[in-house]
Coordinates of C-alpha atoms in Angstrom, one line a residue:
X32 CA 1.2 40.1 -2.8
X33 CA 2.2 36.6 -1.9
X34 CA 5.6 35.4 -3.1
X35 CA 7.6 32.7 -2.7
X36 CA 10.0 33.9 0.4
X37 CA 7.2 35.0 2.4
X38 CA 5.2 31.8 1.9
X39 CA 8.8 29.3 2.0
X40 CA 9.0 31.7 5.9
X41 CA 5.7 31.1 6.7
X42 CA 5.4 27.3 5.9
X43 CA 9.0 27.2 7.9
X44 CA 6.7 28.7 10.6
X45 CA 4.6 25.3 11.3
X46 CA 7.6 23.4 10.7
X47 CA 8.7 25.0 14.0
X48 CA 5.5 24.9 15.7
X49 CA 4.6 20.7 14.7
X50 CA 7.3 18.5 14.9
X51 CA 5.1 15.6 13.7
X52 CA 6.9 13.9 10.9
X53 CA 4.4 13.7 8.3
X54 CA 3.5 17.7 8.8
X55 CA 7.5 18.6 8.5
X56 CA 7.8 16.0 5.2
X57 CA 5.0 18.1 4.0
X58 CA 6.6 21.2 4.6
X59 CA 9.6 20.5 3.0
X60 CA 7.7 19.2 -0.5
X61 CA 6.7 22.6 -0.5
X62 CA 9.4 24.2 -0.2
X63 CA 11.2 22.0 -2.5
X64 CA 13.8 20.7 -0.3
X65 CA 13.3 16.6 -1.4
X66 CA 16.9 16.6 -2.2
X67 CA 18.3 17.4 1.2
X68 CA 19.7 14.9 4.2
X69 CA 16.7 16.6 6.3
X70 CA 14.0 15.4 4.2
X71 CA 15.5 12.1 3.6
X72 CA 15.5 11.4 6.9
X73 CA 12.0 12.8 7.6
X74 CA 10.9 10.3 4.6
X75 CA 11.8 7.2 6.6
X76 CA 9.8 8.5 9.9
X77 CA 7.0 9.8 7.5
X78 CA 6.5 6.7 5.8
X79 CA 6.1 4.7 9.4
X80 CA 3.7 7.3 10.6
X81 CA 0.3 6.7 11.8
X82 CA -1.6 8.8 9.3
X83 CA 0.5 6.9 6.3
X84 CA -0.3 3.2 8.6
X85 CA -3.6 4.3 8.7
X86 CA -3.7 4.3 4.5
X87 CA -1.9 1.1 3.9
X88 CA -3.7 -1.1 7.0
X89 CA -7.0 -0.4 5.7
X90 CA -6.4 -0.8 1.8
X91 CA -7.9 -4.0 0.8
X92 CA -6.4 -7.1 -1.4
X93 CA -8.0 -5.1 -5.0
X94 CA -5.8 -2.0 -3.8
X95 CA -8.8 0.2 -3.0
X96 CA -10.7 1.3 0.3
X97 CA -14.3 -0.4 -0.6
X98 CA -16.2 1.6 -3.3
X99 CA -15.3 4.3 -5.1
X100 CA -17.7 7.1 -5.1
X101 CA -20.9 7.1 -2.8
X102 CA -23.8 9.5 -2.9
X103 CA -23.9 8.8 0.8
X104 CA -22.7 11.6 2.5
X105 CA -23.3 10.3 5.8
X106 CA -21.0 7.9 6.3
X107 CA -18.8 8.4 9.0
X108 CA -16.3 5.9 8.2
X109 CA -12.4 7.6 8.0
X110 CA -12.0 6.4 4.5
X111 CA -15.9 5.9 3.1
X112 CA -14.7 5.7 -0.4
X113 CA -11.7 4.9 -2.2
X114 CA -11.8 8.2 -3.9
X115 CA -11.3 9.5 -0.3
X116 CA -8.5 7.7 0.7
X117 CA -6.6 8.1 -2.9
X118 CA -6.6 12.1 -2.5
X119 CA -5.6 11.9 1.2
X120 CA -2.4 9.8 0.2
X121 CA -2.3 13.1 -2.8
X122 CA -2.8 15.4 0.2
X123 CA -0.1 13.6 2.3
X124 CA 2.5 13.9 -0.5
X125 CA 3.1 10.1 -0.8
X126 CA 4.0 9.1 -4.4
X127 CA 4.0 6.4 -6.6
X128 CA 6.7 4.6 -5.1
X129 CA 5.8 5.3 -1.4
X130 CA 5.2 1.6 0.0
X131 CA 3.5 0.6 -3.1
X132 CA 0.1 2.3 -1.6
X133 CA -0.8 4.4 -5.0
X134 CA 0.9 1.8 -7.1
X135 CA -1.8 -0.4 -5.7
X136 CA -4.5 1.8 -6.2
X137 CA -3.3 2.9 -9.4
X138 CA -4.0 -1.3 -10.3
X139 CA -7.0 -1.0 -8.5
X140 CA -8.4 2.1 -10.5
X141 CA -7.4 0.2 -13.9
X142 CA -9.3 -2.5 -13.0
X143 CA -11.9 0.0 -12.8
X144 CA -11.4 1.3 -16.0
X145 CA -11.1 -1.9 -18.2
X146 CA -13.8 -3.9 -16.2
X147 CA -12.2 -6.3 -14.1
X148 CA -13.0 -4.9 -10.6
X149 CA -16.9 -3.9 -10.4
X150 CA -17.8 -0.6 -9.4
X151 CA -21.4 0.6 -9.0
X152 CA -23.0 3.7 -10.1
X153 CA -25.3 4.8 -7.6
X154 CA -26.8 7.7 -9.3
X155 CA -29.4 5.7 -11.8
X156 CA -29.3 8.1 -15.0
X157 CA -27.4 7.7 -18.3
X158 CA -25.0 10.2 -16.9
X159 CA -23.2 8.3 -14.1
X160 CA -20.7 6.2 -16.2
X161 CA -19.4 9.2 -17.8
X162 CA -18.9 11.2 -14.9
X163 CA -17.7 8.3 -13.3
X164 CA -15.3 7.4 -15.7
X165 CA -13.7 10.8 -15.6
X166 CA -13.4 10.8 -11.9
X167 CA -11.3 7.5 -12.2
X168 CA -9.2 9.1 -14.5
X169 CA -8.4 12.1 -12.6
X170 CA -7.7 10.1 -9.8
X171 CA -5.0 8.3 -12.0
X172 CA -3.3 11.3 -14.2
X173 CA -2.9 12.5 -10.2
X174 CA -0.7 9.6 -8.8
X175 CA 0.9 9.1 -12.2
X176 CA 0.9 11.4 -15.6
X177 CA -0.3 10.5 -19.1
X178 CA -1.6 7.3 -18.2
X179 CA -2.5 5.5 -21.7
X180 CA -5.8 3.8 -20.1
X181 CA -6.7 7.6 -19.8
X182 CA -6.7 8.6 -23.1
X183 CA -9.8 7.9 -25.0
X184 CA -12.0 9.4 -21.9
X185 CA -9.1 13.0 -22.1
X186 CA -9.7 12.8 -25.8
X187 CA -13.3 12.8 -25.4
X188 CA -13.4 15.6 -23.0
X189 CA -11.3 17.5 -25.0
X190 CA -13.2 17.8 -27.7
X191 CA -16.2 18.6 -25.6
X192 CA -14.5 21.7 -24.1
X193 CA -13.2 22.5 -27.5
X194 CA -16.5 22.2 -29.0
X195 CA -18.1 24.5 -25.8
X196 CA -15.6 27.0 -26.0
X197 CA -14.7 27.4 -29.8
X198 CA -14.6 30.9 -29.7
X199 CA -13.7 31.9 -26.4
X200 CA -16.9 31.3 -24.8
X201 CA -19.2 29.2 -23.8
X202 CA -22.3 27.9 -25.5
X203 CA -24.5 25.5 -23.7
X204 CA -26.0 24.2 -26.9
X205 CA -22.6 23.1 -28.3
X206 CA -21.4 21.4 -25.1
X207 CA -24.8 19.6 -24.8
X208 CA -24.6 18.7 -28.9
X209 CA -20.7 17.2 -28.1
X210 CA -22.0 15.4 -25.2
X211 CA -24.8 13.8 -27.1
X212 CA -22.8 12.4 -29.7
X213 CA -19.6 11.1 -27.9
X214 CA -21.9 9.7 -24.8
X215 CA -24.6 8.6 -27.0
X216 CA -26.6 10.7 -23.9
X217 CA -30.0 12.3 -24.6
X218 CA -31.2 14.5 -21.1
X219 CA -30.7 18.3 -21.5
X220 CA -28.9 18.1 -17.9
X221 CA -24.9 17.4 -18.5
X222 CA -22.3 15.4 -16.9
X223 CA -20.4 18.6 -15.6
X224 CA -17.2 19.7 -17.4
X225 CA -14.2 17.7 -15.7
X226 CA -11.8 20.4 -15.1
X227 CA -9.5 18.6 -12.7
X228 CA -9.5 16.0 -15.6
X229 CA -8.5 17.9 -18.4
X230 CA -6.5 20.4 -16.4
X231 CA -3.9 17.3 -15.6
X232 CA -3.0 17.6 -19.4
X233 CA -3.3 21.1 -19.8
X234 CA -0.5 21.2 -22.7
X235 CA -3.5 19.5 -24.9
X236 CA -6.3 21.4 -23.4
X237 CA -4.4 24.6 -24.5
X238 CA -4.1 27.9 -23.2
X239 CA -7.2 29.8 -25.2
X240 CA -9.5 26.9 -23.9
X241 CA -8.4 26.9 -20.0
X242 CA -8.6 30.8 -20.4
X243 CA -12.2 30.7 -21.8
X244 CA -13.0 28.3 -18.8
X245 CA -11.8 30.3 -15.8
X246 CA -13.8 33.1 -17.3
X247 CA -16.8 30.9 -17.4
X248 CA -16.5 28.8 -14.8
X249 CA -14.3 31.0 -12.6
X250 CA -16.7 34.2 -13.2
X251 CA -19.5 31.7 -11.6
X252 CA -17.7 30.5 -8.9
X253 CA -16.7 34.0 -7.9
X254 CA -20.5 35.9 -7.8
X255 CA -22.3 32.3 -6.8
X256 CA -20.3 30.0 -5.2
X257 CA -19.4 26.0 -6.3
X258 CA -21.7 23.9 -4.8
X259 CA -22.2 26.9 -2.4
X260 CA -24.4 30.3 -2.8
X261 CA -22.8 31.6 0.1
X262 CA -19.3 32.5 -1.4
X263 CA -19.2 36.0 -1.2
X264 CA -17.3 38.5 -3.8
X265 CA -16.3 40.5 -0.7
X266 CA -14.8 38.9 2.2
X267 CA -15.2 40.0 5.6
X268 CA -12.3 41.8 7.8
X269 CA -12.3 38.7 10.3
X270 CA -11.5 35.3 8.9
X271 CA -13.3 33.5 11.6
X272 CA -16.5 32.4 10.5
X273 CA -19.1 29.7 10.3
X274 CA -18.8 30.0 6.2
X275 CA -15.0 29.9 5.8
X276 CA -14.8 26.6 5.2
X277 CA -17.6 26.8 2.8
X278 CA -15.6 29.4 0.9
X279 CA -12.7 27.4 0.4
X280 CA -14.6 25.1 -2.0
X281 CA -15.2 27.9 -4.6
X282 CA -11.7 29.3 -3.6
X283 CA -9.8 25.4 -4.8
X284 CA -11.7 25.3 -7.6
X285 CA -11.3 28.2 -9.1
X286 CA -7.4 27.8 -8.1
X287 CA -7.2 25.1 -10.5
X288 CA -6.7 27.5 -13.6
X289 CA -3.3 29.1 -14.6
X290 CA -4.5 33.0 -14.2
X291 CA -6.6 32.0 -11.3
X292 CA -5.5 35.6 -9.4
X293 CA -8.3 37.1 -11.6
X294 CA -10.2 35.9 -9.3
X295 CA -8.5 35.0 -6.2
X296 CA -5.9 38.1 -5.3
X297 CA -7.9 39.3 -2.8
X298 CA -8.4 36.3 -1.5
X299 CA -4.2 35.8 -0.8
X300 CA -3.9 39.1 0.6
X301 CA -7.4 38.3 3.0
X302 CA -4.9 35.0 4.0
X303 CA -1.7 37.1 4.6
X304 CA -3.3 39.8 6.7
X305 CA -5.5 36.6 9.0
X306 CA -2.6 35.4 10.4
X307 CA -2.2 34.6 14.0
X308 CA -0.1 35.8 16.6
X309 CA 2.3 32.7 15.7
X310 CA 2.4 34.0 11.6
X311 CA -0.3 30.5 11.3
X312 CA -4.1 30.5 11.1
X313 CA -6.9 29.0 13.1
X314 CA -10.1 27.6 12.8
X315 CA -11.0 28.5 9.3
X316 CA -11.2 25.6 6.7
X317 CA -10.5 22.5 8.8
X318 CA -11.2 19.8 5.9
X319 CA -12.1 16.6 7.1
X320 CA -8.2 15.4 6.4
X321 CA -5.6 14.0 8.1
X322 CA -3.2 16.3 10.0
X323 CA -4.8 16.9 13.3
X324 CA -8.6 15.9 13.0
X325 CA -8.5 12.2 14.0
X326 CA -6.5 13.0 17.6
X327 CA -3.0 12.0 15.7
X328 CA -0.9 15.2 17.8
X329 CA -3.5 16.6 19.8
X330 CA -1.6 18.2 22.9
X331 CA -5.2 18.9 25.0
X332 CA -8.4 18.1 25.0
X333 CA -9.5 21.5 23.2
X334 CA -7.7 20.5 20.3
X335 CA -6.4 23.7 20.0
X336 CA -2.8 22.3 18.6
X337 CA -4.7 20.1 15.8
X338 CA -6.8 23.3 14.4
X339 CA -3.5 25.4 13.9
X340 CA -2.3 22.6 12.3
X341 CA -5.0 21.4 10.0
X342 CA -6.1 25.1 9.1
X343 CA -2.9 26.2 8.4
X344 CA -2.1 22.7 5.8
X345 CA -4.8 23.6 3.8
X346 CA -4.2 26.9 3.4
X347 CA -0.3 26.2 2.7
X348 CA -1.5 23.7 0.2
X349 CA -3.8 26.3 -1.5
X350 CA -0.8 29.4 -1.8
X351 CA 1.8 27.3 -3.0
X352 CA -0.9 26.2 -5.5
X353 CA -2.0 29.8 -6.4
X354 CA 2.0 31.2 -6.3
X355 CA 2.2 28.2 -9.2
X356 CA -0.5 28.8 -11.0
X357 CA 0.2 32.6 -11.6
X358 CA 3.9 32.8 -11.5
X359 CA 5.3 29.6 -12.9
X360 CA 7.7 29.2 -9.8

């Protein structure tokens, strides 16, 4: 079972082994140590380093990184959407305050909102500004709580979960009837249910309602995947794999959900017993984000130092996430 001292021990772990400033600031958010001398000097080099340059160099005058959503996946750019580079600086741990970057894009994403910065849907269907709508809202309840421009789109969603899941499960036919008459929609297809949205107030979603989602939602990610059919229910021995980072989708979404051990227990103790020789992982995940993949520590040309690194982050970020959602520490 994960707890708190084994994860604080094993975090302390790639403290020793990284002494990058940005991994160790990291580190210590997790272990909740912002109120030390050691963190507040690791700020001041965090906040000069090249990953957090690399953010604020490339945001433009509006506050944003280009457009916000693409349907391109392609594009090879380091930042090829503003959506991008707003959950790296969440990934990072900047803040609101942390050389105005988010404060900026928060602007920028209100602009958004009430019209005075242009952004394009690129899907062409009466869905898109929904969807899109709720993904700029997510974005800003994640740099900065009960934003008032956020409102009207959580109220809405709120009463579409409430109306899906009025008594304790879901019915298609409700959510699609809620959708139709608060989007004025008419296709049988649905903007999907914005979780991450309406999990950022979750003291209004109430607990009944996230419960009945996980179940739903959770259940499906478990047996089929999200996004992929390959998440299996039983994992292999090995955690090396060409599908482990596919996993990890189903795995953080279904970690979004107070309870989400249901589902994901085996999953933690799979983690604990992968570790490395060093008490770190390897390989595994490796998201596309920021601690080792773009050459920012790499100590060879194998990269072997940037792996531990960027596997090991992630799966940091998604136990301290899981230990929160199912404990309350």
């Amino acid at each position: 079972m994960v707890t708190r001292e084994w994860l604080d021990e094993t975090a302390m772990k790639l403290y020793d082994f990284c002494a990058y400033p940005a991994v160790r600031h990291r580190i210590l958010q997790f272990t909740g140590e912002e109120d030390t001398p050691r963190f507040a000097a690791l700020h001041k080099e965090f906040l000069c380093s090249d990953v957090v340059e690399q953010l604020y160099n490339t945001q433009d005058m509006q506050g944003g990184w280009g457009q916000f959503r693409s349907k391109d996946y392609s594009v090879k750019a380091v930042f090829p959407t503003s959506q991008v580079a707003i959950r790296r600086c969440l990934y990072l741990g900047l803040t609101y305050d942390d050389r105005d970057i988010l404060m900026l894009a928060n602007e920028y994403l209100g602009g958004l909102l009430d019209g005075s910065i242009l952004a394009k849907c690129f899907e062409k269907n009466e869905r898109a500004n929904p969807w899109q709508t709720a993904e700029i809202c997510e974005c800003m309840e994640a740099i900065r709580p009960y934003n008032p421009l956020c409102d009207e789109t959580l109220a809405q969603w709120n009463y579409i979960a409430g109306r899906a899941y009025a008594d304790g499960e879901y019915s298609y036919e409700r959510e699609c009837a809620a959708q139709h008459e608060v989007f004025l929609t008419h296709e049988a297809r649905l903007v999907p249910m914005q979780c991450g949205l309406l999990l950022k107030r979750r003291d209004v979603l109430g607990e009944e309602t996230e419960d009945a989602m996980l179940r739903h939602l959770g259940e499906q990610a478990y047996h089929n995947g999200y996004f992929w059919a390959e998440c299996p229910e039983h994992l292999p021995e090995e955690f090396v794999g060409r599908k482990t980072r596919r996993w990890f989708h189903s795995f953080n979404f279904i970690n979004q959900f107070h309870g989400s051990a249901r589902y994901l227990s085996h999953v933690a103790e799979w983690l604990m017993d992968n570790q490395n020789a060093q008490g770190l992982w390897d390989y595994g995940p490796q998201v596309k984000d920021p601690w080792g993949y773009f050459g920012n520590f790499s100590t060879n040309r194998k990269y072997a130092h940037n792996r531990v690194v960027d596997c090991t982050m992630e799966i940091l970020s998604f136990l301290y996430r899981y230990l929160e959602n199912n404990t309350g520490v």
